[in-house]
Tab-separated table of N, CA and C in Angstrom:
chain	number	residue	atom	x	y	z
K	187	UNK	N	114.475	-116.786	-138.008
K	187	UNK	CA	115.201	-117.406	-139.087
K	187	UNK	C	114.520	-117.025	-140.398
K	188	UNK	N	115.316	-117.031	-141.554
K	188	UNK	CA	114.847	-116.258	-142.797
K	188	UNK	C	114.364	-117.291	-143.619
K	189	UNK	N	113.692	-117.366	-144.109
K	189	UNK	CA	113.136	-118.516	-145.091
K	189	UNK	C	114.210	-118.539	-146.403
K	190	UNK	N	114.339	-120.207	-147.028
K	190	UNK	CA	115.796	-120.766	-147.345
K	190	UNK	C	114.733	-119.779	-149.128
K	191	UNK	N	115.895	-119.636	-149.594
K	191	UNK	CA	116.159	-118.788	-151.005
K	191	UNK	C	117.348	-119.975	-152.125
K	192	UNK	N	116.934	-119.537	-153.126
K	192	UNK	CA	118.237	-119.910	-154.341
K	192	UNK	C	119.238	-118.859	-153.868
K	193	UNK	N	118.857	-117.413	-153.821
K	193	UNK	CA	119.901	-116.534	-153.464
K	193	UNK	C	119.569	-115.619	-152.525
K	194	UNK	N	121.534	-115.902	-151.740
K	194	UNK	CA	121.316	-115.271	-150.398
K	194	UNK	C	121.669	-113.609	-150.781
K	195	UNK	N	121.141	-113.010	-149.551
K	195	UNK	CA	121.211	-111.824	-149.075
K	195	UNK	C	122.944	-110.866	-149.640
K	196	UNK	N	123.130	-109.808	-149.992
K	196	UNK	CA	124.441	-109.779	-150.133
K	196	UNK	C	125.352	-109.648	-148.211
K	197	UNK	N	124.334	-109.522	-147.582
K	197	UNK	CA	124.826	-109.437	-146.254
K	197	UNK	C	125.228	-111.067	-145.742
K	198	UNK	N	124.377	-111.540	-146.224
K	198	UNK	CA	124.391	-113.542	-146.232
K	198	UNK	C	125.826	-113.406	-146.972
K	199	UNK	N	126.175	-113.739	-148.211
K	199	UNK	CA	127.277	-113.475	-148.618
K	199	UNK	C	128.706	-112.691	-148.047
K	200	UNK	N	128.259	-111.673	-147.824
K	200	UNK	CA	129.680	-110.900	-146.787
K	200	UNK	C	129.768	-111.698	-145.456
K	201	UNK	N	128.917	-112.444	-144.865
K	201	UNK	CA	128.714	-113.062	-143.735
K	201	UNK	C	129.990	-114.258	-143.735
K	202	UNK	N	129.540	-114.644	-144.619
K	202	UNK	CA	129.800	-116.413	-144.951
K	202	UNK	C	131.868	-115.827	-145.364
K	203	UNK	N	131.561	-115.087	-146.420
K	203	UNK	CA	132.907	-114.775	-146.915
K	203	UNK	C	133.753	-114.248	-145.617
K	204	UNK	N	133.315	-113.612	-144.673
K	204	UNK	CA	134.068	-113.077	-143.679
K	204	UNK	C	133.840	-114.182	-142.421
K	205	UNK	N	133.144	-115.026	-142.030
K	205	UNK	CA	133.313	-116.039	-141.628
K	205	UNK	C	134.657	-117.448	-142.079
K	206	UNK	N	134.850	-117.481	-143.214
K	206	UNK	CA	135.521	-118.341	-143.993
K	206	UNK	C	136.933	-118.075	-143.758
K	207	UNK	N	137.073	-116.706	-143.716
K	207	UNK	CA	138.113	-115.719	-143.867
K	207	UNK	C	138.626	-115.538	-142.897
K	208	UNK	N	138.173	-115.480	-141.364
K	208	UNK	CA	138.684	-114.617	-140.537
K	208	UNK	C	139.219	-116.315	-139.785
K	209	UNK	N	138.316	-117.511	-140.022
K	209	UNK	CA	138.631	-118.782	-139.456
K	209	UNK	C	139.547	-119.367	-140.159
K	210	UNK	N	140.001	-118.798	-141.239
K	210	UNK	CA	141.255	-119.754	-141.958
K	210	UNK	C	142.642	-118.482	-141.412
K	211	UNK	N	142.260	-117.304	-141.385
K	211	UNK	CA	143.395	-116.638	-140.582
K	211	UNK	C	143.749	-116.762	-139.262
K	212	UNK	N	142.812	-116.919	-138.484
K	212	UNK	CA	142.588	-117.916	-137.030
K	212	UNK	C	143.777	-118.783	-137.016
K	213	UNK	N	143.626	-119.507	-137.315
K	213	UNK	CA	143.988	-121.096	-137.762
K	213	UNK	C	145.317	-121.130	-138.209
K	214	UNK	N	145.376	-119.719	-138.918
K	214	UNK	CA	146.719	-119.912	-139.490
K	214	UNK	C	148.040	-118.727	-138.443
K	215	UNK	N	147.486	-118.140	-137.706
K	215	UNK	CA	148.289	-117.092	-136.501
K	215	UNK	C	148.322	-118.498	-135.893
K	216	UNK	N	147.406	-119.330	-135.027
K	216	UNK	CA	147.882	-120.249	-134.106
K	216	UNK	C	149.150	-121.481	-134.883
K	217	UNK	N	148.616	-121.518	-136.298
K	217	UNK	CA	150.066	-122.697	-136.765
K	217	UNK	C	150.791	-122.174	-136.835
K	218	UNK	N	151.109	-120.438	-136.862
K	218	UNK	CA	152.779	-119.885	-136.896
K	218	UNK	C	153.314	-119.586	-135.316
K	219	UNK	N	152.079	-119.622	-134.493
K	219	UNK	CA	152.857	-119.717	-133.135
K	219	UNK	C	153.070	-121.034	-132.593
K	220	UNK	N	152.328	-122.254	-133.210
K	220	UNK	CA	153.285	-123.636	-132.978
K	220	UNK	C	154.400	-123.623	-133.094
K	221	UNK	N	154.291	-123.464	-134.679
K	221	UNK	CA	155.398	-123.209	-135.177
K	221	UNK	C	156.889	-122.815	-135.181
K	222	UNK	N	156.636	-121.123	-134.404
K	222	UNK	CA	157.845	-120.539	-133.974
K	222	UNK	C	157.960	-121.035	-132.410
K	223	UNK	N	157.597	-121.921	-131.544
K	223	UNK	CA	158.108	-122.687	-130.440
K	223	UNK	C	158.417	-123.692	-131.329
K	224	UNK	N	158.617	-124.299	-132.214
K	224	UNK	CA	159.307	-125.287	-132.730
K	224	UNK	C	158.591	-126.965	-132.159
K	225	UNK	N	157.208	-126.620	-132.583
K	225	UNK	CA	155.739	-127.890	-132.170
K	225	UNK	C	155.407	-128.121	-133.674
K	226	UNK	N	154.531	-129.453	-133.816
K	226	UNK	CA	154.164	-129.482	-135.017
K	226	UNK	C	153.058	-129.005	-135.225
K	227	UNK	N	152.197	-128.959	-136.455
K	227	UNK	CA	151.124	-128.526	-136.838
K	227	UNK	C	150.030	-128.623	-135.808
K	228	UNK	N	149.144	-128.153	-136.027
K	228	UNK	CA	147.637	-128.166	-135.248
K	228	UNK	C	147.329	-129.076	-135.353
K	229	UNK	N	147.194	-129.681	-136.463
K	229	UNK	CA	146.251	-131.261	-136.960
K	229	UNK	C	146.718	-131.838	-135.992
K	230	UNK	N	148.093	-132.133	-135.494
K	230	UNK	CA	148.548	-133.292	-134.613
K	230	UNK	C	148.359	-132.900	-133.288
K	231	UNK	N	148.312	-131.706	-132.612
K	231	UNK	CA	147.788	-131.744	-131.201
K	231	UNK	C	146.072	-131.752	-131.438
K	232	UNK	N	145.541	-131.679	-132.567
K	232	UNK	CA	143.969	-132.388	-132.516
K	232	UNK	C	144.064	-133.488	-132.268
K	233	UNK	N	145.104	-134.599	-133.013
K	233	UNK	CA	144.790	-136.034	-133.291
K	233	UNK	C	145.287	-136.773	-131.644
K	234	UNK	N	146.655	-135.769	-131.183
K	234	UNK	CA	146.868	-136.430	-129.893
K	234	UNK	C	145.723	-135.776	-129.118
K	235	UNK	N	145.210	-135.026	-128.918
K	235	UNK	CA	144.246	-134.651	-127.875
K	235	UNK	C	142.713	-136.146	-128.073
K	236	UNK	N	142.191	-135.930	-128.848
K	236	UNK	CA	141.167	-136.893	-129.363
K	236	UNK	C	141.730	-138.952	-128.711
K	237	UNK	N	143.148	-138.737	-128.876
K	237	UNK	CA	142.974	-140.035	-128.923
K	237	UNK	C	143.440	-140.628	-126.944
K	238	UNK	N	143.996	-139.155	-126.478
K	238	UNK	CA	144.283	-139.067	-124.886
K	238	UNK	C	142.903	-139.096	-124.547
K	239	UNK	N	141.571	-138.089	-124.985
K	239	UNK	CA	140.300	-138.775	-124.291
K	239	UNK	C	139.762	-139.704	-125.003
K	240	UNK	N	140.284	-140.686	-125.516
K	240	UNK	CA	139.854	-141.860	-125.639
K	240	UNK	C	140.064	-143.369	-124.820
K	241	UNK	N	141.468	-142.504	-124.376
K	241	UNK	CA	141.919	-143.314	-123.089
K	241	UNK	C	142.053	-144.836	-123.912
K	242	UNK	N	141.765	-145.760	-122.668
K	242	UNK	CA	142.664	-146.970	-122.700
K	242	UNK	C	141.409	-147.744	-123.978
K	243	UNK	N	140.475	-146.848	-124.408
K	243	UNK	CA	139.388	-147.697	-125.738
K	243	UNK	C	139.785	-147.534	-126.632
K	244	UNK	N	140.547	-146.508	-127.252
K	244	UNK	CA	141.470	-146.111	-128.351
K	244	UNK	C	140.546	-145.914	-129.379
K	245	UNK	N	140.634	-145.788	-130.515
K	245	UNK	CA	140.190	-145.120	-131.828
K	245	UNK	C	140.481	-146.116	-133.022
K	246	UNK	N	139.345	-146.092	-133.388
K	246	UNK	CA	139.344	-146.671	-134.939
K	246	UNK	C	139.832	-145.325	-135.962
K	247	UNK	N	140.638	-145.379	-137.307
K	247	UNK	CA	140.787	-143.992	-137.536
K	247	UNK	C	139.462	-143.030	-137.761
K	248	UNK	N	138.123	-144.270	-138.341
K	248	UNK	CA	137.009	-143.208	-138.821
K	248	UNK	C	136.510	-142.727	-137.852
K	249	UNK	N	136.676	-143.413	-136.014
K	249	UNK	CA	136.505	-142.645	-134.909
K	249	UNK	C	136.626	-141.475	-135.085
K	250	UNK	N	137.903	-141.272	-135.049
K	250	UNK	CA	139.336	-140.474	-135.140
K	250	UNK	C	138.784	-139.504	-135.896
K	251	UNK	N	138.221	-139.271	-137.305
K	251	UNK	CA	138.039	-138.570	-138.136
K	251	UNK	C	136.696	-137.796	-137.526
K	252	UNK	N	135.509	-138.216	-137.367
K	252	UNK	CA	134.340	-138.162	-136.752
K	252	UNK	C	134.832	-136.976	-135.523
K	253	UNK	N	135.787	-136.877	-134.567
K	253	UNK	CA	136.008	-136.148	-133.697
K	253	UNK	C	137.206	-135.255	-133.526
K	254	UNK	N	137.939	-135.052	-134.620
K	254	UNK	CA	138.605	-133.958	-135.170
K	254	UNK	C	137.977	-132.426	-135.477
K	255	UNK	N	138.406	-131.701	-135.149
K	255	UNK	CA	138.163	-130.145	-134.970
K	255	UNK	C	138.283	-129.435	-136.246
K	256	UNK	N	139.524	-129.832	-137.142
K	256	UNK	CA	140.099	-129.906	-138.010
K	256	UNK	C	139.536	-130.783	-139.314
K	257	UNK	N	140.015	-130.182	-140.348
K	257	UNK	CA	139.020	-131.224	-141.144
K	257	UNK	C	140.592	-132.044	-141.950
K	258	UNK	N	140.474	-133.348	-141.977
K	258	UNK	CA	141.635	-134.149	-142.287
K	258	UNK	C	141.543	-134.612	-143.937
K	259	UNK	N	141.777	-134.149	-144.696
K	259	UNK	CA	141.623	-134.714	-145.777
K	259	UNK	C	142.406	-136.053	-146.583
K	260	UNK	N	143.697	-135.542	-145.704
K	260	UNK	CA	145.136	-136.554	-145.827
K	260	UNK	C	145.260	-137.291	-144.952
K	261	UNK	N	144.073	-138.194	-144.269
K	261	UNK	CA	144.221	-138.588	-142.711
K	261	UNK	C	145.356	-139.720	-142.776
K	262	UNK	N	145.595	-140.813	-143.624
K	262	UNK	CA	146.198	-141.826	-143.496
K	262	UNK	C	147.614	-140.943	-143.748
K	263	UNK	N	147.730	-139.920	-144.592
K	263	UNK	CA	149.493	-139.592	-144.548
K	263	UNK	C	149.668	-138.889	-142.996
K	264	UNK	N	148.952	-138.050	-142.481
K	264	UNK	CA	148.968	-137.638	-141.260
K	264	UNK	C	149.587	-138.648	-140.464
K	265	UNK	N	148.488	-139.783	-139.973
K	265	UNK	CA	148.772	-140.566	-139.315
K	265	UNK	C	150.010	-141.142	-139.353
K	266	UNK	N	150.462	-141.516	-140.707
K	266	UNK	CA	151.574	-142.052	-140.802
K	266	UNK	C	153.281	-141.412	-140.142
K	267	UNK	N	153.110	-139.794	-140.827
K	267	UNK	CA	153.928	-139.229	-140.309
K	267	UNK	C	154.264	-139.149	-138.812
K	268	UNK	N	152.851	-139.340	-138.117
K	268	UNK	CA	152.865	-139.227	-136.688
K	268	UNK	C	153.037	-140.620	-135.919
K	269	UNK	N	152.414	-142.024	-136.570
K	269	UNK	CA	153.409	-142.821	-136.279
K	269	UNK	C	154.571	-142.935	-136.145
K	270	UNK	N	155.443	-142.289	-137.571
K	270	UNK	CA	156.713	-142.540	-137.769
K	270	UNK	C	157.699	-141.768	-137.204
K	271	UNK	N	157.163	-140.556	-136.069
K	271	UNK	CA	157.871	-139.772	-135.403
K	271	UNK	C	157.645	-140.494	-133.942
K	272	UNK	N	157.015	-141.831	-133.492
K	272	UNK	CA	156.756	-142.284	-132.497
K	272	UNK	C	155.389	-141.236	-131.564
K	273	UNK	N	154.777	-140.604	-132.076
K	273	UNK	CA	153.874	-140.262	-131.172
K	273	UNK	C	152.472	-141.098	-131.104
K	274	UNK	N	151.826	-141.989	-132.208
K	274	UNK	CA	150.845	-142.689	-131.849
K	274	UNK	C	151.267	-143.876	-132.486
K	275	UNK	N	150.349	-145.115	-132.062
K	275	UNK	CA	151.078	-146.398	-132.522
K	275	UNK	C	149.752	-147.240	-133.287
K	276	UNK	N	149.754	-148.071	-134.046
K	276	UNK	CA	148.574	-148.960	-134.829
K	276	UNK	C	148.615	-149.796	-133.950
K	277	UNK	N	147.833	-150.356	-133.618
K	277	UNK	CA	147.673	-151.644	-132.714
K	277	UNK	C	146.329	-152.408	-133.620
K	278	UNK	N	146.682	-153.745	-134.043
K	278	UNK	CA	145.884	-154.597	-135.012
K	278	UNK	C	144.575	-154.743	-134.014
K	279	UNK	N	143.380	-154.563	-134.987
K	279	UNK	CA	142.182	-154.421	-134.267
K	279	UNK	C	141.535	-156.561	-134.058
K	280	UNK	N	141.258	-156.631	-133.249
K	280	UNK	CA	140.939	-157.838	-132.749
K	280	UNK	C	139.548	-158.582	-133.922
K	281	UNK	N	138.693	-157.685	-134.059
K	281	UNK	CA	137.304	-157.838	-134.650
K	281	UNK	C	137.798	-157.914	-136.344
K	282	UNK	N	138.851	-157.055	-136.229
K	282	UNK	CA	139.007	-156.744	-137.864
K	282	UNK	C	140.422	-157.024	-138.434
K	283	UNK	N	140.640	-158.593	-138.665
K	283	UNK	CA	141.853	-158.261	-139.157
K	283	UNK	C	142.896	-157.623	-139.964
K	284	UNK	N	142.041	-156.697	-141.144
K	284	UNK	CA	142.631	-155.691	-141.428
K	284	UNK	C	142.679	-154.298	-140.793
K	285	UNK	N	141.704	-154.370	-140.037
K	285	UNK	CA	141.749	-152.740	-139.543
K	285	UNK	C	142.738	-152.637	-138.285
K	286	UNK	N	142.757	-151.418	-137.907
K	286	UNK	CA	143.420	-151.601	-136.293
K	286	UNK	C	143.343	-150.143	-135.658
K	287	UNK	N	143.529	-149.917	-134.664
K	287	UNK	CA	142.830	-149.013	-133.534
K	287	UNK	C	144.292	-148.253	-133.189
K	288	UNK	N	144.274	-146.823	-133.183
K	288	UNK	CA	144.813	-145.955	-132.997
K	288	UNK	C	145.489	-145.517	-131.422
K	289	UNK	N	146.003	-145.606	-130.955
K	289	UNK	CA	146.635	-145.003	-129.588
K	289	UNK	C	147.367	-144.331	-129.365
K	290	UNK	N	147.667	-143.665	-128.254
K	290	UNK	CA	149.151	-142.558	-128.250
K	290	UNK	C	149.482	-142.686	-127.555
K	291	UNK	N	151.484	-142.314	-127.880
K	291	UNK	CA	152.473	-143.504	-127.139
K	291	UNK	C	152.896	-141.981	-126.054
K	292	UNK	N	153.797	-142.468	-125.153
K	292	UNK	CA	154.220	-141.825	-124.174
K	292	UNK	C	154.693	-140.429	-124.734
K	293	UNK	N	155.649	-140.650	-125.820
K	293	UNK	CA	155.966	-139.790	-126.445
K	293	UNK	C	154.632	-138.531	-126.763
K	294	UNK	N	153.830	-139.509	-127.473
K	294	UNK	CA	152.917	-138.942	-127.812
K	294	UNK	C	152.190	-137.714	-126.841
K	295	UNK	N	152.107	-138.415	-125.795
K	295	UNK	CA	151.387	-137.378	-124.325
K	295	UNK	C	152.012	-136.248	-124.338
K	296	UNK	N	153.625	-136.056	-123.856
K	296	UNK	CA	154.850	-135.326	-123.602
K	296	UNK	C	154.321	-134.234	-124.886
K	297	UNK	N	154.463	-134.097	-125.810
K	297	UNK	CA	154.191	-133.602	-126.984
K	297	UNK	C	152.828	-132.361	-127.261
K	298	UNK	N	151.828	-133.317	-126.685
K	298	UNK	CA	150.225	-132.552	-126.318
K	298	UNK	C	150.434	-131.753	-125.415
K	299	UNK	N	151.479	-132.032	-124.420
K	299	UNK	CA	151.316	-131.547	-122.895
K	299	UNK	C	151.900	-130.256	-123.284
K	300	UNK	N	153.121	-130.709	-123.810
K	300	UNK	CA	154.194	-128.753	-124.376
K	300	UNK	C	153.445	-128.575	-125.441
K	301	UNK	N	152.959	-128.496	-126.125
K	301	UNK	CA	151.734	-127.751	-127.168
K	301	UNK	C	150.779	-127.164	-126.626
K	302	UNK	N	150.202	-127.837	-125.521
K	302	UNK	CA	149.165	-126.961	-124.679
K	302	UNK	C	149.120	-125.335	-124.007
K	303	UNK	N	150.364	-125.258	-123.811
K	303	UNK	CA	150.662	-123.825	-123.041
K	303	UNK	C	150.654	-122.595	-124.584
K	304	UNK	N	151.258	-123.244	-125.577
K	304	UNK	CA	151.540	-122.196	-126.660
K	304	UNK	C	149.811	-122.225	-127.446
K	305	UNK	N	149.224	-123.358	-127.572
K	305	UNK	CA	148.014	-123.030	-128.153
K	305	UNK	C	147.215	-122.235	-127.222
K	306	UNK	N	147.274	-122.496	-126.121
K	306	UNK	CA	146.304	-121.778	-125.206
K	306	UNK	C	146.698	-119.886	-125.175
K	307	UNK	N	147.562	-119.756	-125.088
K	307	UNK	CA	148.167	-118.543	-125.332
K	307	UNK	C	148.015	-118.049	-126.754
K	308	UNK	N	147.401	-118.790	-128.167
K	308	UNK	CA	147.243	-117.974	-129.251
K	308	UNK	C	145.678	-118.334	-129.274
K	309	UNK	N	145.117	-119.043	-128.652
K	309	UNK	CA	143.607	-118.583	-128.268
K	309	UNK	C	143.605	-117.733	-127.684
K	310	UNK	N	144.428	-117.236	-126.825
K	310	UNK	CA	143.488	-116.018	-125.801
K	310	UNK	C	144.067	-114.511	-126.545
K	311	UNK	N	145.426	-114.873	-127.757
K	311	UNK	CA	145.924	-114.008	-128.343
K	311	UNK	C	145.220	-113.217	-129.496
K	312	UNK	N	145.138	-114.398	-130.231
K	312	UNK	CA	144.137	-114.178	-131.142
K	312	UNK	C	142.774	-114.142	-131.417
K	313	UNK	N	141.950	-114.135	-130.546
K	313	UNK	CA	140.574	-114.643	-130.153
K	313	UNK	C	139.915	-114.307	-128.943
K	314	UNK	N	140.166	-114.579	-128.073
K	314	UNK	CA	139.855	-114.570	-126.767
K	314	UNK	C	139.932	-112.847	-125.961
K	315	UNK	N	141.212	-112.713	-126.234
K	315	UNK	CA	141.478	-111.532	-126.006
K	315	UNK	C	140.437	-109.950	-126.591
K	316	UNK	N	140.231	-110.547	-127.472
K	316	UNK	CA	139.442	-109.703	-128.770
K	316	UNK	C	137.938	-109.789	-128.487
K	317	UNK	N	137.634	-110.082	-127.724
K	317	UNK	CA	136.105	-110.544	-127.457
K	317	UNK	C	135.782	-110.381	-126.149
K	318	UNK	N	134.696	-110.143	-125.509
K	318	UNK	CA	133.896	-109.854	-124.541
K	318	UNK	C	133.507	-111.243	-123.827
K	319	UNK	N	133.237	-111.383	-122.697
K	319	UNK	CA	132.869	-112.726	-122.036
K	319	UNK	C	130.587	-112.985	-123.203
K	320	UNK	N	130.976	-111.646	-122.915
K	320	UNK	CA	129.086	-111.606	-123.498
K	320	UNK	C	129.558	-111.992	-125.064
K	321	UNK	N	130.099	-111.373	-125.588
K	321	UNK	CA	130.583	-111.334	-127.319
K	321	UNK	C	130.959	-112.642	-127.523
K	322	UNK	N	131.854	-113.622	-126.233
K	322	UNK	CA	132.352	-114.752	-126.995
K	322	UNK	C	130.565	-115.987	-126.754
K	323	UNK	N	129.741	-115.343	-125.739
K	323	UNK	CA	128.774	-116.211	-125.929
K	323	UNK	C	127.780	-115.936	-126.958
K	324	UNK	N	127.836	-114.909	-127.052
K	324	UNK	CA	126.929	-114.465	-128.836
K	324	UNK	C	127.224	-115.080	-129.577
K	325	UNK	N	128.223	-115.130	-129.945
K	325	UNK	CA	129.312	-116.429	-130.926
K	325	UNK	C	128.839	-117.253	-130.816
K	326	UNK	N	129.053	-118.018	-129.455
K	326	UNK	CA	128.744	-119.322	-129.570
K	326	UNK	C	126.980	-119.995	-129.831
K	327	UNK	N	126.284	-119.149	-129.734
K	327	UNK	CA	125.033	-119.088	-129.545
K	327	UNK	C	124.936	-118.857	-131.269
K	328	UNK	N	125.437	-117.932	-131.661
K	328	UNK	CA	125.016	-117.397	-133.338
K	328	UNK	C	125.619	-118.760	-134.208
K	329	UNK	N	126.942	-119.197	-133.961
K	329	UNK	CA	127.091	-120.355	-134.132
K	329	UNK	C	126.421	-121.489	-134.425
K	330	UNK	N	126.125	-121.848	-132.833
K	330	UNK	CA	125.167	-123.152	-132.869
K	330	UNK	C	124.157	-122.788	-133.386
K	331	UNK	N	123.492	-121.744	-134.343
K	331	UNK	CA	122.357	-121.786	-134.894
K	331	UNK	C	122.922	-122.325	-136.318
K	332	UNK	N	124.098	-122.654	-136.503
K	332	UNK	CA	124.369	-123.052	-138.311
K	332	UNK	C	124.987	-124.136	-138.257
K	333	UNK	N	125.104	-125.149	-136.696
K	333	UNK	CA	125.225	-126.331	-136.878
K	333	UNK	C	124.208	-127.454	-136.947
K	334	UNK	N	124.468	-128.578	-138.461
K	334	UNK	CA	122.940	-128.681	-138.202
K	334	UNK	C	122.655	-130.409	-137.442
């Protein structure tokens, strides 16, 4: 590891910029193949996935936020929209009478379940495919060295 600087490397720089770059194009091939199967955004098969392994304990939203993949900036309009299409429901939290705990409704499941086949297919499209079993663990290894 390189000892921390005011200024990085121009290779540090092309790093970071092509890191930034290639994960917001990522991100954005898999929302146009939601998309063109006619699924909603990514954010919402994050938020239903997160709150299916939460099972029958359900989620506070800052849970919710804490274990998103995705970074939510608009979490309460999110949520809302996805209430209001019936896929997750507020249920008033017992401890907190203003707060209340997040769940996902039947609908909600059905939804994750047909999203699953098309995301999995623009991971292995866009990503997966493109990489080596050794290359995708370099990744993950070069990775976890910049999580801190």
């Amino acid at each position: 590891m390189t000892e921390t600087t005011d200024r990085p490397s121009e290779a540090t720089i092309h790093a970071w910029a092509r890191l930034v770059r290639v994960s917001q194009d990522l991100i954005g091939r898999v929302e146009a193949d939601l998309k063109a199967a006619g699924h909603p955004p990514l954010a919402w098969y994050d938020v239903l996935l997160e709150l299916r392994r939460a099972g029958p304990d359900r989620l506070r939203p800052y849970q919710l936020q804490e274990r998103l993949l995705l970074a939510q900036y608009n979490m309460s309009r999110l949520l809302d929209r996805m209430a209001k299409a019936g896929l997750i429901q507020r249920v008033p939290c017992e401890e907190d009478g203003r707060g209340h705990i997040l769940a996902i409704t039947d609908e909600g499941q059905a939804v994750r379940r047909a999203m699953w086949p098309v995301y999995a297919r623009a991971i292995a499209r866009h990503f997966g495919d493109r990489l080596t079993a050794g290359e995708a663990e370099a990744l993950i290894a070069l990775l976890a060295k910049l999580k801190e």
